[in-house]
XYZ file of C-alpha atoms in Angstrom:
545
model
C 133.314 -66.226 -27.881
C 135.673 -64.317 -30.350
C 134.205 -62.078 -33.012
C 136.543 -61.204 -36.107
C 135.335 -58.981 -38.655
C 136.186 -59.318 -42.537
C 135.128 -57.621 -45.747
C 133.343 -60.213 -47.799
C 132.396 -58.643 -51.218
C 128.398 -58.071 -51.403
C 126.959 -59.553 -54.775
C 125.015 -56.650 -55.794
C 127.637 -53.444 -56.568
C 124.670 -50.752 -55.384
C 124.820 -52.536 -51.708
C 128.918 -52.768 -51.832
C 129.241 -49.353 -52.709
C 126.748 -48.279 -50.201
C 129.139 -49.724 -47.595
C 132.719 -48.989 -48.337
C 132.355 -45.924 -50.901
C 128.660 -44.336 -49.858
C 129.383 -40.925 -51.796
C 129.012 -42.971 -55.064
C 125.573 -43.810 -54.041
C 124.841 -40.789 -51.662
C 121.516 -39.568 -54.806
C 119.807 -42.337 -54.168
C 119.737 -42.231 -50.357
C 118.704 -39.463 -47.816
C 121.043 -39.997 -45.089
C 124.567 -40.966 -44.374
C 124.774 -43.695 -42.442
C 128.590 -43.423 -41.480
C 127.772 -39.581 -40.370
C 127.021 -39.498 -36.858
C 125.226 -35.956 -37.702
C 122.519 -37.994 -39.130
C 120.715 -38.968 -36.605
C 120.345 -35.864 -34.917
C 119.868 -34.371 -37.976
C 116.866 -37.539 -39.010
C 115.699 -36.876 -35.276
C 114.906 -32.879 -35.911
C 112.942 -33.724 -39.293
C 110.532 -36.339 -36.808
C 110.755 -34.136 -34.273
C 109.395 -30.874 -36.711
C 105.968 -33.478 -37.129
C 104.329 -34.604 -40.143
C 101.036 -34.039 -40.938
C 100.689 -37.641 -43.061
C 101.738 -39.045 -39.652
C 99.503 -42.237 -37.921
C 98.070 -41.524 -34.107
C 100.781 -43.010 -31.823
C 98.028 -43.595 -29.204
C 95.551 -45.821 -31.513
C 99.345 -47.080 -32.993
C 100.169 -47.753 -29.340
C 96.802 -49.763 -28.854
C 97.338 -51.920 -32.156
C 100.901 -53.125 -31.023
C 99.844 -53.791 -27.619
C 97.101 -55.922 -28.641
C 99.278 -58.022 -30.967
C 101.870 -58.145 -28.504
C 99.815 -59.595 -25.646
C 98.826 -61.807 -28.047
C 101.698 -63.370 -29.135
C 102.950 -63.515 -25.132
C 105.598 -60.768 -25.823
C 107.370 -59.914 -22.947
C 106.582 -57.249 -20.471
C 110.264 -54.788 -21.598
C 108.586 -55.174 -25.160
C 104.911 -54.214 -23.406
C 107.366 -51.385 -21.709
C 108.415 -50.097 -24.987
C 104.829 -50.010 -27.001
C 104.203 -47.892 -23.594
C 106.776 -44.933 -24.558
C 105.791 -45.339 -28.221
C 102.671 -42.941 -27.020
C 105.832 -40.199 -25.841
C 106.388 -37.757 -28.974
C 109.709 -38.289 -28.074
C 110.253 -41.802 -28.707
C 111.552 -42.656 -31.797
C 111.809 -46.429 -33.868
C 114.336 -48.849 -35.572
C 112.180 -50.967 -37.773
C 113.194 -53.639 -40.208
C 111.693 -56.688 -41.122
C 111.458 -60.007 -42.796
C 108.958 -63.012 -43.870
C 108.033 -65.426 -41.271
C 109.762 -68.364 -42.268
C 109.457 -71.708 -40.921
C 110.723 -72.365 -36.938
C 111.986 -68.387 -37.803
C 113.555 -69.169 -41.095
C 116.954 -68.169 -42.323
C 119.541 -67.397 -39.821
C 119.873 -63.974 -41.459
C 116.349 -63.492 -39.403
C 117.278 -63.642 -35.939
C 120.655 -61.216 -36.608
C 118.462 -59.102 -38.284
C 116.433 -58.743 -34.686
C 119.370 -58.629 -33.016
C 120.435 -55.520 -35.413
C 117.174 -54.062 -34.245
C 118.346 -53.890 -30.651
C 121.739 -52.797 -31.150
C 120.836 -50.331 -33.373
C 118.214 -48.570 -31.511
C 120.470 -49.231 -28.673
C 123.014 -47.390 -29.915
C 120.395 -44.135 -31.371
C 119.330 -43.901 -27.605
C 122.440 -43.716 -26.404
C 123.518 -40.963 -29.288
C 120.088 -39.194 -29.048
C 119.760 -38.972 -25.384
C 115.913 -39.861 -25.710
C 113.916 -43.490 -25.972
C 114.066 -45.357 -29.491
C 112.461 -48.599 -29.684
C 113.176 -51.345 -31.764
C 110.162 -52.657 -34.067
C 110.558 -56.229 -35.884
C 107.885 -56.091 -38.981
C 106.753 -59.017 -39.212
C 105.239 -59.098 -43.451
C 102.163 -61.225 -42.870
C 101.065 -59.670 -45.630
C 103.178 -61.587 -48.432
C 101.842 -64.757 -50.461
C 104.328 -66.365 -51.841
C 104.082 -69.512 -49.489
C 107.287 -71.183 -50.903
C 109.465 -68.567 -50.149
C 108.259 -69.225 -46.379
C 107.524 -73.147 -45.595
C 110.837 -74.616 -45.254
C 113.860 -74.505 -43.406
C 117.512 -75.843 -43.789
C 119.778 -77.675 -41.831
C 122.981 -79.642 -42.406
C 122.512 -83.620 -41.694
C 124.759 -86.140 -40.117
C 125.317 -87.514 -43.811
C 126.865 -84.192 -44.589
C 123.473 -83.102 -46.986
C 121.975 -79.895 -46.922
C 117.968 -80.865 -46.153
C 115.393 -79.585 -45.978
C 111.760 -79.307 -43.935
C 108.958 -78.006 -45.329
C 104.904 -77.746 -44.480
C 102.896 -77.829 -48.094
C 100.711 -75.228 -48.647
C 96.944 -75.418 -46.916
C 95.151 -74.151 -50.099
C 97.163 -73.445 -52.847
C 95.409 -70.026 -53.423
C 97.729 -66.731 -53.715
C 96.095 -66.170 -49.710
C 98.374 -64.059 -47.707
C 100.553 -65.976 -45.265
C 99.120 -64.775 -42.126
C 95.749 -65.842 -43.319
C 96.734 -69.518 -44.062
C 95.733 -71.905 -41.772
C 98.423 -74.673 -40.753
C 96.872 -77.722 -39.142
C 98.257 -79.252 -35.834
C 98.837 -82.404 -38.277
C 101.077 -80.129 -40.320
C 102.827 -78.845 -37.200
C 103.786 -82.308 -35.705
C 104.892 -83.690 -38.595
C 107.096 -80.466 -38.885
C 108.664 -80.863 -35.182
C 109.211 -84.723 -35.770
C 111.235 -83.758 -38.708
C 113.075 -81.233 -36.408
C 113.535 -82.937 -33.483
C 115.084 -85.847 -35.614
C 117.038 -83.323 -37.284
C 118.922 -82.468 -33.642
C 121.835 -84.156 -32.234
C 121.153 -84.874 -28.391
C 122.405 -81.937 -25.863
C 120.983 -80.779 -22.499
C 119.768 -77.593 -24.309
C 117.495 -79.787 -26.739
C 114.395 -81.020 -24.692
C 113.981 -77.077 -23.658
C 114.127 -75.764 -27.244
C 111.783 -78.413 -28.502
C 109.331 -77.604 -25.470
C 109.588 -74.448 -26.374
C 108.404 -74.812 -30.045
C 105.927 -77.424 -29.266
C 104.129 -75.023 -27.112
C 104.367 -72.391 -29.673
C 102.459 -74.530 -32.190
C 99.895 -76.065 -30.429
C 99.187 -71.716 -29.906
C 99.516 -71.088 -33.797
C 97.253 -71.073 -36.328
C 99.575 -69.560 -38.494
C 103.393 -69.813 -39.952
C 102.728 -65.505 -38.843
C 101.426 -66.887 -35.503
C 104.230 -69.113 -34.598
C 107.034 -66.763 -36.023
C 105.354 -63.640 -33.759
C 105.694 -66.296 -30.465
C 109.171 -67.661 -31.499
C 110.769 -64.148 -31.903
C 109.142 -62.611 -28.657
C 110.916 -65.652 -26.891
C 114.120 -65.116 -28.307
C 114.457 -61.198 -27.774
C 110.872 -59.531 -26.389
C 112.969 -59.422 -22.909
C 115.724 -56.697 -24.838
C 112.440 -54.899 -26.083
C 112.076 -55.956 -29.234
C 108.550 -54.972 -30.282
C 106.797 -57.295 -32.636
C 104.070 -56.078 -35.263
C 102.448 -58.166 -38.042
C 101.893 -56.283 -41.245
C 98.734 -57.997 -42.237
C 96.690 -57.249 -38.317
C 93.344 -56.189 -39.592
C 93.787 -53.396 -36.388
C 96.738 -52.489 -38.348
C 95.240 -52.105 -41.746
C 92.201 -49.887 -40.405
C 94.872 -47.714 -39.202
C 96.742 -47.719 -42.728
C 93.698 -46.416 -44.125
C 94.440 -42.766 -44.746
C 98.004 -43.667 -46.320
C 95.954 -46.504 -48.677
C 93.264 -43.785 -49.967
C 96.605 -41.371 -50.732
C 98.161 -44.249 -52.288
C 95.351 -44.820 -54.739
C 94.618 -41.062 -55.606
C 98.693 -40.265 -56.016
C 98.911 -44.060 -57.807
C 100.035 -42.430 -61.059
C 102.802 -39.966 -59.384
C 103.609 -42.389 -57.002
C 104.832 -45.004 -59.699
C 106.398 -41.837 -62.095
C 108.340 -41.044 -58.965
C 109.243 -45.022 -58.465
C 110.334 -45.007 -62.155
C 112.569 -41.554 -61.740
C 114.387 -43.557 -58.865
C 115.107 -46.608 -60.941
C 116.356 -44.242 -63.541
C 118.441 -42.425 -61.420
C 120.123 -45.800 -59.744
C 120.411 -47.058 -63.771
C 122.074 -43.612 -64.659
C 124.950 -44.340 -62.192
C 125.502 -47.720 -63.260
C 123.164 -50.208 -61.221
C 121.388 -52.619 -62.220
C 117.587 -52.555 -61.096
C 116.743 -55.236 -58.196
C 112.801 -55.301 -58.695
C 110.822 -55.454 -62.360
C 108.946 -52.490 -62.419
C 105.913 -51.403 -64.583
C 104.442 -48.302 -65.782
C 100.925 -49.350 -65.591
C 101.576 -50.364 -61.649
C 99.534 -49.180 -58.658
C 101.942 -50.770 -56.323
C 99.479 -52.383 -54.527
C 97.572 -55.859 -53.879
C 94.060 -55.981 -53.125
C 92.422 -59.270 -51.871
C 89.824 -60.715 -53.494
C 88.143 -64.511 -53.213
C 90.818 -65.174 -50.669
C 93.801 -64.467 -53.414
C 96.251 -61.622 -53.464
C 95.984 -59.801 -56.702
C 98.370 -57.077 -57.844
C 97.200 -54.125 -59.319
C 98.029 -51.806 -62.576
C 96.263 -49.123 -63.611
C 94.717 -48.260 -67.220
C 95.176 -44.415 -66.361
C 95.350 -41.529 -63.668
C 91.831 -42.561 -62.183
C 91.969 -46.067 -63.054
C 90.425 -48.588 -63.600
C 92.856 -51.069 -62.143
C 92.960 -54.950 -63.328
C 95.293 -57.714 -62.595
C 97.959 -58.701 -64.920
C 95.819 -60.789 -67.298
C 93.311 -57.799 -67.026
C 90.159 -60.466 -66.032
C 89.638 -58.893 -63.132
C 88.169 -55.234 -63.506
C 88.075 -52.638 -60.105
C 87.065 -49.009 -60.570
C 88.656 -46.214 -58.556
C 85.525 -45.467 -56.685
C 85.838 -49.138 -55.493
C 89.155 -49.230 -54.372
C 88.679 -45.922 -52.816
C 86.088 -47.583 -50.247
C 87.620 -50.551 -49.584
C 90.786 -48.015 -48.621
C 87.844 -46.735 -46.043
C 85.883 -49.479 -45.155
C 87.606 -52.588 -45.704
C 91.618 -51.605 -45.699
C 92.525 -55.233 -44.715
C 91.513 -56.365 -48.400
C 94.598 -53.344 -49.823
C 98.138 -54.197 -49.473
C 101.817 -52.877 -49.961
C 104.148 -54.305 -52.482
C 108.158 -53.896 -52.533
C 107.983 -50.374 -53.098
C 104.895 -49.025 -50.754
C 105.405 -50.898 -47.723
C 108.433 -48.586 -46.622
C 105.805 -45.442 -47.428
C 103.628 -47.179 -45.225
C 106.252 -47.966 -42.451
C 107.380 -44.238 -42.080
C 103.719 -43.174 -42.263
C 102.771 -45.507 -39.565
C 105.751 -44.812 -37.185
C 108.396 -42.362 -36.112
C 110.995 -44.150 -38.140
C 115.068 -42.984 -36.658
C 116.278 -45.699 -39.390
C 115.456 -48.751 -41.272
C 117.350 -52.225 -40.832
C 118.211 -53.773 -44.390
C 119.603 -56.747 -45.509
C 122.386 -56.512 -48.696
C 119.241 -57.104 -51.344
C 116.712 -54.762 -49.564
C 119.151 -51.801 -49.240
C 119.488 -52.615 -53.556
C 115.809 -52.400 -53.895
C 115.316 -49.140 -51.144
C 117.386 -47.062 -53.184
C 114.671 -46.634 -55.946
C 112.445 -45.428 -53.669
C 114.119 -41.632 -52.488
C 112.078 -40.525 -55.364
C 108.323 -41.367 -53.462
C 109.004 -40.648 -50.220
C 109.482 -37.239 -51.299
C 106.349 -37.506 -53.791
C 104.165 -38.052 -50.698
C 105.885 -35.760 -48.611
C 108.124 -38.241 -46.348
C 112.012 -38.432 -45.964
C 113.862 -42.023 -46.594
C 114.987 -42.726 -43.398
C 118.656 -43.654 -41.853
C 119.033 -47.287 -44.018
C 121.368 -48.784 -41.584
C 123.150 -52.497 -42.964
C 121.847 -55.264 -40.927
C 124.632 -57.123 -39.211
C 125.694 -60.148 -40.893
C 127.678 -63.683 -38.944
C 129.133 -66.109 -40.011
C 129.417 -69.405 -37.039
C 132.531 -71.356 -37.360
C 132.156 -73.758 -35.211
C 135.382 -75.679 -33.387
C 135.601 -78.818 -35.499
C 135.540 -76.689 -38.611
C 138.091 -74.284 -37.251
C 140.111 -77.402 -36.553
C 139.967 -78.604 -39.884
C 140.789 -75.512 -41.238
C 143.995 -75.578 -39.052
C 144.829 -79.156 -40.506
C 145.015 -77.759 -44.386
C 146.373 -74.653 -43.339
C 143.358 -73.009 -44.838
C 142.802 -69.396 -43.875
C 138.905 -67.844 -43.714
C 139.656 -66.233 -47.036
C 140.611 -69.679 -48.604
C 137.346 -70.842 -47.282
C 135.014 -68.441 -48.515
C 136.612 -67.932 -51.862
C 139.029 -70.634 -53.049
C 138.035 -74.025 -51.157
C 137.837 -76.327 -54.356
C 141.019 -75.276 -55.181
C 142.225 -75.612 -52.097
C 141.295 -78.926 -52.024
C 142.687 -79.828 -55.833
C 145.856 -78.451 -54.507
C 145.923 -80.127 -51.344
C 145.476 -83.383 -53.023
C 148.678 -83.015 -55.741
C 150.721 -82.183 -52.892
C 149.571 -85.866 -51.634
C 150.620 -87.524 -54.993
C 153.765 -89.156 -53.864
C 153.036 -91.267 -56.906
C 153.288 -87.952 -59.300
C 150.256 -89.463 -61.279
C 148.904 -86.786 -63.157
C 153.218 -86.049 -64.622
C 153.715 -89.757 -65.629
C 150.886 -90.254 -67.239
C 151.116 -86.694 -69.458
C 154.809 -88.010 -70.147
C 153.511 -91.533 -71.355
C 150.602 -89.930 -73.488
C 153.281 -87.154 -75.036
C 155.667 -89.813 -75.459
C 152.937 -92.073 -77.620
C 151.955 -88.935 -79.599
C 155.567 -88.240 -80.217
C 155.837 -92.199 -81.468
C 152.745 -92.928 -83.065
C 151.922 -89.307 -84.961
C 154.784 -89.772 -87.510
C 153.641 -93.618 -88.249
C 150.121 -92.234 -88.890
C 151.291 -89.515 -91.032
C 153.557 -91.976 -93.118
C 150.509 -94.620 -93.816
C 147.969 -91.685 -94.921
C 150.624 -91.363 -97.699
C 149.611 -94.806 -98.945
C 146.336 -93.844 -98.657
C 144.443 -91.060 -97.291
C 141.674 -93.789 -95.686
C 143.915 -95.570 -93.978
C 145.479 -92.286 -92.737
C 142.295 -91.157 -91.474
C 141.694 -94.506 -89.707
C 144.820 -94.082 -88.104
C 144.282 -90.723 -86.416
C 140.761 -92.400 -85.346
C 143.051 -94.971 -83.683
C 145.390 -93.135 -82.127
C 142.471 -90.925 -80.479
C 141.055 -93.873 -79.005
C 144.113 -94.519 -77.588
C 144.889 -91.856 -75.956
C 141.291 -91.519 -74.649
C 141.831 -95.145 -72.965
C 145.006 -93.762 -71.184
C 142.868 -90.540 -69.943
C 140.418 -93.050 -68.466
C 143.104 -95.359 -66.891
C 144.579 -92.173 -65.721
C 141.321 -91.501 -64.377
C 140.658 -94.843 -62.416
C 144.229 -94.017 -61.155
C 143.422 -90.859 -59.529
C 140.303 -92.068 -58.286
C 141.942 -94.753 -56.480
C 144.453 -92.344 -55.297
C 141.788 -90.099 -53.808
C 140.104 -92.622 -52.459
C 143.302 -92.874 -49.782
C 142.117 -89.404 -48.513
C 138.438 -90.141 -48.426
C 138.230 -88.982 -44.622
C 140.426 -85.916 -45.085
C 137.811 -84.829 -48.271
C 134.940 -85.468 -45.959
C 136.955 -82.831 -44.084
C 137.179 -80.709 -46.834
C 133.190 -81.162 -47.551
C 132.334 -80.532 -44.104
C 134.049 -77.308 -43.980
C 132.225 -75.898 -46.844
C 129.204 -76.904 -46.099
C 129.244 -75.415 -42.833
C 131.042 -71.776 -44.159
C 129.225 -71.925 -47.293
C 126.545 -74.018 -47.929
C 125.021 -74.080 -51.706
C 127.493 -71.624 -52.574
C 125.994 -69.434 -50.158
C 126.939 -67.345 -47.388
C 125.766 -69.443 -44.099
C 123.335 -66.909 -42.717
C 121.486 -67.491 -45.446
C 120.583 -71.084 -45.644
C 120.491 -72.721 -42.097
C 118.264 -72.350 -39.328
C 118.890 -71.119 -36.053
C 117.851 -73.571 -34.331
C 120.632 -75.939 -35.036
C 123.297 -73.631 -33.496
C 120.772 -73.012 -30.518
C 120.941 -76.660 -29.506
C 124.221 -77.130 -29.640
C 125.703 -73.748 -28.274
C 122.378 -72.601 -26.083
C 121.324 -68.798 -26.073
C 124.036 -67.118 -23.939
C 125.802 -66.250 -27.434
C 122.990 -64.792 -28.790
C 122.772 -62.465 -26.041
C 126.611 -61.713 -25.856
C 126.196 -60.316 -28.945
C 122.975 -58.514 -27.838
C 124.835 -56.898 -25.361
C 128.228 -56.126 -27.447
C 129.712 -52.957 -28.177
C 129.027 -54.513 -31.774
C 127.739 -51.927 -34.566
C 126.439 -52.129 -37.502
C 129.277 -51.016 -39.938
C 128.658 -53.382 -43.069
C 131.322 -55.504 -42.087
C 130.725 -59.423 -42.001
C 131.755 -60.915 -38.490
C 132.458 -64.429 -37.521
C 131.688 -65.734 -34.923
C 134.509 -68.355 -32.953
C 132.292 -70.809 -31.253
């Protein structure tokens, strides 16, 4: 398999400058990721402890639980084993447990996980462990229930499991039905063209369902599969073991709410100040926090310094007394949002460096500001490693147009639109722009000479010469649609390629499943790249299959 890497231009400026010019963005961040002093230097700061720190032994116990669990593998077992060693250190980074493991973007985000802390051990001379954060904790169930894939017909589609309840229920607390789950894996298994890797795959995910309760459940199994043999150490966010553990960091959270959010809001000012454009709506009232209550997931903002806190429409009323013992007595009903959770992951582990995607390290760069407020460093933000597959009939496509990757990603309809006059043997498109110039050039100076006999029959005469020319744009039309319907197979070609590169306008990662590419190609890739000299240097890489 050949890896190239390119430079495709991030969307959000913050995250592009991060990348390729990181001294323009070097207040909003602790460390430099392209220093290789920085981890030694991140390493010291663990190593001098931190008093606002979680016991690694009852953190040990937690992850080892969930990880038995889920049928992680013994490596990953191994590595919750050395967490208990004050010298082990963690990669963490996580996503949303999407449906049969979501977006693509997913799996190379645990595979930057491994590499990454990999790589620290290697630099370090000491144990770091990768940690996949699973965030169980989230309730937007849309953002989570589907999964794309690119049909024979050449259509992006979609599967999708509705939601069990409709309440605002965190998604590791929403039961999905065995009902749901078959219908889910027909769709799937219809979804995948026959190949000797199939029937294991779809035993695979079979078994992993009729074991799940939850989309969490299943996503926890799936991911252990893929990559608890290099290590990778699961944890879900929303483990009610977890959350009793969180509980000193949730009972700081609501006493420092107020400071907390100022420093939030100092962040967002600072990353506005040099130019950049927010990535999260923030508030001044907010606690940055969710509690749960009658099974929903409430957000909370605060009417002052000791409270009370409401929801948005301010109908539901807590006191800070109340919040304050659920912290200490019932932590799994308090929550992180966007801007707490990464407090809570350096509070709850020895974090070397984070794994972000292109939007996260947007949003992470507001939050220097309350690290510090709490007494905590923003750890090593390292770019998650992005791919691109191109598979070998695309490639071969490509080839046929003479269409380099750049043409693809950037320039494809016009590509195309070119590629199709240079097929007009016929000139079309000239002839008939001579015949409508040469009518104009005719018929303008009779319609000017009759509005002199009167201005009426002038007017009708411009009316009449519009018409005309609009009935030689829609022959001219029909024409070309004829013409292009000579090169209907070579356009399918064109389609095909750009909805494999970039689907929905998108970059691939992004939109398809995994699970297409694993039944076609098998898992040997997956580990090739596991096992690369690859790093993560924010470049995009593609991936020759």
């Amino acid at each position: 398999m050949k890896v190239e890497s390119i430079h495709w231009k991030s969307s959000l400026p913050l995250t592009e400058d991060y990348v390729q010019d990181y001294n323009k963005v070097s207040d909003l961040f602790e460390y430099d990721p392209w220093n290789e002093s920085s981890w030694a230097e991140r390493a010291a700061w663990l190593d001098r402890g931190n008093p606002l720190a979680a016991d690694r032994g009852q953190l040990a116990e937690v992850l080892l639980s969930y990880n038995k669990a889920i049928g992680n593998a013994p490596e990953a077992l191994d590595a919750i084993g050395k967490l208990k060693q004050q010298e082990t250190l963690c990669i963490v980074g996580g996503q949303q447990a999407g449906l049969f493991s979501g977006q693509a973007l997913v799996i190379y985000k645990a595979i930057t996980l491994i590499r990454s802390a990999r790589l620290a051990s290697e630099k370090l001379g000491r144990p770091v462990i990768p940690v996949f954060w699973i965030a169980g904790e989230d309730h937007d169930f849309d953002e989570v229930n589907h999964m794309y894939y690119l049909s024979p017909e050449m259509q992006v589609s979609k599967i999708k499991i509705e939601h069990p309840s409709g309440k605002r229920s965190t998604v590791s607390s929403l039961k999905i039905s065995q009902e749901q789950w078959t219908t889910a894996l027909e769709l799937l298994d219809s979804s995948l063209i026959p190949t000797e890797f199939k029937p294991g795959w779809m035993d695979l995910l079979r078994t992993a369902a009729a074991e799940s309760h939850t989309l969490v459940d299943f996503f926890g199994r799936i991911i252990a599969k893929l990559f608890g043999a290099q290590g990778l150490v699961l944890v879900n966010s929303d483990d009610p073991q977890l959350r009793r553990l969180e509980s000193p960091m949730f009972t700081k959270l609501i006493r420092e709410h107020e400071a907390v959010n100022a420093a939030v809001l100092t962040g967002r000012d600072k990353l506005e100040a040099l130019g950049y454009s927010s990535q999260v709506d923030l508030n001044e009232r907010s606690a940055n926090l969710f509690v749960v209550d009658d099974d929903e997931r409430i957000f909370m903002y605060a009417a002052g310094p000791d409270g009370p806190y409401t929801d948005r429409k301010k109908e539901r009323i807590y006191s800070r007394e109340q919040l304050l013992d659920w912290a200490e007595s019932a932590p799994e009903r308090i929550s992180n949002n966007v801007m707490t959770r990464p407090l809570m992951q350096d509070y709850l582990f020895p974090v070397l460096g984070t794994v972000l995607g292109p939007g996260e390290i947007a949003y992470w760069a507001i939050t220097r500001e309350a690290f510090h407020q709490i007494g905590l460093k923003m750890p090593i933000v390292v770019p998650r490693l992005e791919f691109t597959i191109l598979e070998g009939t695309v490639q071969k496509n490509m080839h046929k147009f003479g269409l380099t990757l750049e043409d693809v990603l950037y320039h494809l309809e016009d590509k195309q639109e070119e590629w199709l006059r240079s097929q007009d043997t016929l000139k079309l498109e000239e002839r008939f722009a001579e015949v409508r110039a040469r009518f104009v050039e005719g018929y303008q100076p009779l319609v000017e000479l009759i509005g002199g006999i009167n201005p009426g029959i002038g007017k009708l005469g411009e009316t009449n010469m519009g018409k005309i020319i609009e009935q030689i744009h829609f022959l001219e039309q029909k024409a070309s649609d004829g013409a292009r319907a000579q090169f209907d197979a070579s356009l399918r070609h064109f389609q095909r390629i750009g909805l494999s590169v970039v689907p929905m306008g998108k970059p691939q990662e992004r939109v398809y499943n995994i699970f297409s590419y694993l039944n076609k190609y098998g898992d040997s890739w997956l580990y090739e790249i596991v096992n690369s000299d690859l790093k993560p240097d924010g470049k995009h890489k593609i991936l020759y299959m």
